[in-house]
Tab-separated table of C-alpha atoms in Angstrom:
chain	number	residue	atom	x	y	z
A	1	MET	CA	-11.709	-14.915	-10.226
A	2	ASN	CA	-11.602	-11.331	-9.025
A	3	GLU	CA	-14.628	-10.396	-6.927
A	4	PHE	CA	-14.595	-6.910	-8.447
A	5	ARG	CA	-15.621	-6.695	-12.080
A	6	PHE	CA	-13.605	-3.542	-12.779
A	7	ASN	CA	-10.598	-4.314	-10.543
A	8	GLU	CA	-11.629	-1.681	-8.028
A	9	ASP	CA	-9.531	-3.407	-5.355
A	10	GLU	CA	-6.394	-2.993	-7.488
A	11	CYS	CA	-7.243	0.656	-8.180
A	12	ILE	CA	-7.697	1.316	-4.476
A	13	GLN	CA	-4.371	-0.378	-3.727
A	14	ASP	CA	-2.643	1.816	-6.354
A	15	LEU	CA	-4.281	4.871	-4.787
A	16	LEU	CA	-3.171	3.870	-1.301
A	17	GLU	CA	0.408	3.390	-2.482
A	18	TYR	CA	0.321	6.771	-4.234
A	19	ILE	CA	-1.043	8.538	-1.138
A	20	LYS	CA	1.638	6.923	1.037
A	21	SER	CA	4.297	8.144	-1.402
A	22	THR	CA	3.113	11.742	-1.026
A	23	TYR	CA	4.109	11.651	2.619
A	24	ASN	CA	7.688	10.920	1.540
A	25	SER	CA	7.840	13.555	-1.177
A	26	HIS	CA	10.264	16.453	-1.204
A	27	TYR	CA	7.616	18.965	-0.087
A	28	ALA	CA	6.179	16.900	2.783
A	29	LEU	CA	7.026	18.111	6.242
A	30	SER	CA	7.275	16.079	9.428
A	31	SER	CA	3.998	14.912	10.937
A	32	ASP	CA	4.312	17.548	13.683
A	33	ASP	CA	4.513	20.459	11.234
A	34	VAL	CA	1.507	22.307	9.867
A	35	GLN	CA	0.870	21.185	6.307
A	36	PRO	CA	-0.509	23.546	3.622
A	37	ASN	CA	-3.701	21.461	3.469
A	38	ASP	CA	-4.137	21.984	7.230
A	39	LEU	CA	-4.111	25.748	6.677
A	40	ILE	CA	-6.464	25.523	3.698
A	41	ILE	CA	-8.926	23.455	5.718
A	42	SER	CA	-8.634	25.625	8.835
A	43	ASN	CA	-9.611	28.790	6.970
A	44	GLY	CA	-12.672	27.106	5.459
A	45	ASP	CA	-11.367	26.734	1.909
A	46	GLY	CA	-10.735	22.981	1.952
A	47	GLU	CA	-13.886	21.843	0.185
A	48	ALA	CA	-13.545	24.310	-2.706
A	49	PHE	CA	-9.772	23.769	-3.003
A	50	PHE	CA	-9.980	19.985	-3.107
A	51	ARG	CA	-12.946	20.009	-5.509
A	52	SER	CA	-11.089	22.401	-7.826
A	53	ASN	CA	-8.021	20.167	-7.823
A	54	VAL	CA	-10.144	17.141	-8.750
A	55	ILE	CA	-11.431	19.109	-11.753
A	56	LYS	CA	-7.912	20.284	-12.659
A	57	TYR	CA	-6.305	16.851	-12.669
A	58	VAL	CA	-9.166	15.109	-14.461
A	59	SER	CA	-9.321	17.870	-17.082
A	60	ARG	CA	-5.618	17.706	-17.894
A	61	MET	CA	-5.135	13.944	-17.716
A	62	ASN	CA	-4.274	13.524	-21.404
A	63	LYS	CA	-2.395	16.797	-21.760
A	64	LYS	CA	0.377	16.880	-19.155
A	65	GLY	CA	2.230	14.170	-17.301
A	66	THR	CA	0.760	10.711	-17.409
A	67	PRO	CA	-2.987	9.986	-17.333
A	68	LYS	CA	-2.548	7.440	-14.525
A	69	LYS	CA	-0.672	9.864	-12.260
A	70	ASP	CA	-3.171	12.652	-12.919
A	71	LEU	CA	-6.030	10.292	-12.063
A	72	LEU	CA	-4.267	9.210	-8.867
A	73	LYS	CA	-3.852	12.881	-7.917
A	74	ALA	CA	-7.543	13.526	-8.641
A	75	MET	CA	-8.567	10.502	-6.578
A	76	HIS	CA	-6.337	11.666	-3.718
A	77	TYR	CA	-8.097	15.027	-3.751
A	78	CYS	CA	-11.433	13.151	-3.825
A	79	VAL	CA	-10.371	11.323	-0.657
A	80	LEU	CA	-9.425	14.629	0.991
A	81	LEU	CA	-12.762	16.111	-0.110
A	82	TYR	CA	-14.615	13.040	1.155
A	83	ASN	CA	-12.916	13.489	4.534
A	84	ILE	CA	-14.245	17.049	4.837
A	85	VAL	CA	-17.752	16.119	3.678
A	86	ASN	CA	-17.767	13.080	5.965
A	87	LYS	CA	-16.950	15.259	8.962
A	88	ASN	CA	-19.910	17.505	8.134
A	89	ASP	CA	-22.430	14.772	7.308
A	90	GLU	CA	-22.442	11.407	8.998
A	91	THR	CA	-25.035	9.874	6.651
A	92	ILE	CA	-24.017	7.897	3.593
């Protein structure tokens, strides 16, 4: 029996595999290069940018591409947003 009622562990594993795949994508640079997200974060726009992308991918999930991939993209942006918020607030 799965300890998670809604298969959250499987969803998180899918998300982790998706995130790993983004580091091998055609637009990813080497780990030493400055990434676009680094620039967005450094100029203070990270929180708004990531939040807006969550909204974009959730809003279009049944209109373009596949719903699963759009949800994975939205969740990835949620993780990036969580990282910024977590750095600013250590309480949970």
